[in-house]
Amino acid sequence: MLRRKSVLLALFAALAAAAMALVGCAPAEQPAAEQPEEAAGPRYVNVYTSRHYGVEPVFDRFTEETGIEVRFTTGADALLRERLKAEGENTLADVFIAVDAGNLWLAAEDGLLAPVDSQVLQDNIPAELRDAENRWFGLTQRVRTILYHPDRVSADELSTYEALADPQWRGRLVMRPSTHSYTQSLVSSLIAEHGEARAEEIVRGWVANEPILIDSDNEILKSLAAGRGDVAITNHYYLGRLLEEDSAFPVQLFWANQADRGAHVNVSGAGVTANAPNRENAIALIEWLSGDGQEMFAGTNHEFPANPAAPVHPIIAEFGEYSADPLAKEELGRLQSQAVELMNRVGYQ
């Protein structure tokens, strides 16, 4: 027994001596200045984005200016939120970009986004365009308003979203289906303004007018141009893009509700994910998009910048100034399920 114990002690002593020898042979720690680049952290950021128009050149410019590569995956807002939920702590996503404030709010409420304490973002993005707890920040503004064909409709006939429930528009109205977040946020804004009963009356009037439903704002405008419908509700920038291709495109824009609460404005925005592996790079990207990259980010899609200091694309500037609904963007998410139920009740498909 003692012999066995002595053998084990000798063996442990030999192993300890070998370990000390290895430590003695190990290279000395490099000074910080001589560390390889990887030691400073990854030089990339992973983005989940439902915004897909024109993002690639914007991300390329960010990489040129910062050296941080942007790796991105596109998909619908709701699908990307579900993916973030499913991936949990194992997600590779650092930034979530959505094209609807309601979806940004839902992502934040689901704990998928983390607050960011950034003076740059505080300075660049007005308070009404960002989350009160700094979990997401609006980066561009998109106005959902009234479009019409001037050969068949006079601007004098137009006024509000509510007035499109009038029977005069029966068979002449083109709209997006109820399943799209743009429609859900617009109806949420009606609930916020009028209460649920009056909002239901308005939406019931739209449905009674038997609108043509097309799940693409771009195709809605092309339908107006082709004579399928006279008046529509779409985001403003789709007309901007079509006018860039063809300055004679025969559809015109009317800013809705200018005599009362103002036109419905949504945002495209971003937040840092709660489990971001590269949080600092994520913050750097969002800060850049709100500042140096703001003109390019908004302009490539003909949206209005969120940063008031950034210039507006000249085609969009031609649409003229408008008054915006001051409704807090959080309300678009908070009222979203109520809006969906309302549309189901009145048969809005």
mmCIF file of C-alpha atoms in Angstrom, residues 147-155 157-158 169 172 224-231 248-253:
data_model
loop_
_atom_site.group_PDB
_atom_site.id
_atom_site.type_symbol
_atom_site.label_atom_id
_atom_site.label_comp_id
_atom_site.label_asym_id
_atom_site.label_seq_id
_atom_site.Cartn_x
_atom_site.Cartn_y
_atom_site.Cartn_z
ATOM 1 C CA LEU A 147 -52.215 58.420 -54.288
ATOM 2 C CA TYR A 148 -54.468 59.067 -57.273
ATOM 3 C CA HIS A 149 -54.671 59.199 -61.054
ATOM 4 C CA PRO A 150 -55.146 62.870 -62.026
ATOM 5 C CA ASP A 151 -57.131 62.032 -65.167
ATOM 6 C CA ARG A 152 -59.882 60.443 -63.099
ATOM 7 C CA VAL A 153 -59.621 62.153 -59.713
ATOM 8 C CA SER A 154 -59.223 65.802 -58.747
ATOM 9 C CA ALA A 155 -57.142 66.640 -55.684
ATOM 10 C CA GLU A 157 -62.024 65.453 -54.002
ATOM 11 C CA LEU A 158 -59.442 64.139 -51.529
ATOM 12 C CA TRP A 169 -65.105 55.537 -53.906
ATOM 13 C CA ARG A 172 -62.384 52.806 -57.303
ATOM 14 C CA LEU A 224 -53.572 53.009 -60.886
ATOM 15 C CA ALA A 225 -51.473 54.021 -63.877
ATOM 16 C CA ALA A 226 -53.046 51.242 -65.946
ATOM 17 C CA GLY A 227 -56.581 52.287 -65.050
ATOM 18 C CA ARG A 228 -57.356 49.580 -62.489
ATOM 19 C CA GLY A 229 -58.655 51.805 -59.698
ATOM 20 C CA ASP A 230 -58.568 55.575 -59.253
ATOM 21 C CA VAL A 231 -57.275 56.184 -55.726
ATOM 22 C CA ALA A 248 -43.935 61.115 -66.554
ATOM 23 C CA PHE A 249 -45.386 58.277 -64.458
ATOM 24 C CA PRO A 250 -49.100 59.233 -64.336
ATOM 25 C CA VAL A 251 -49.859 59.034 -60.607
ATOM 26 C CA GLN A 252 -49.845 61.895 -58.119
ATOM 27 C CA LEU A 253 -49.504 62.131 -54.348
#
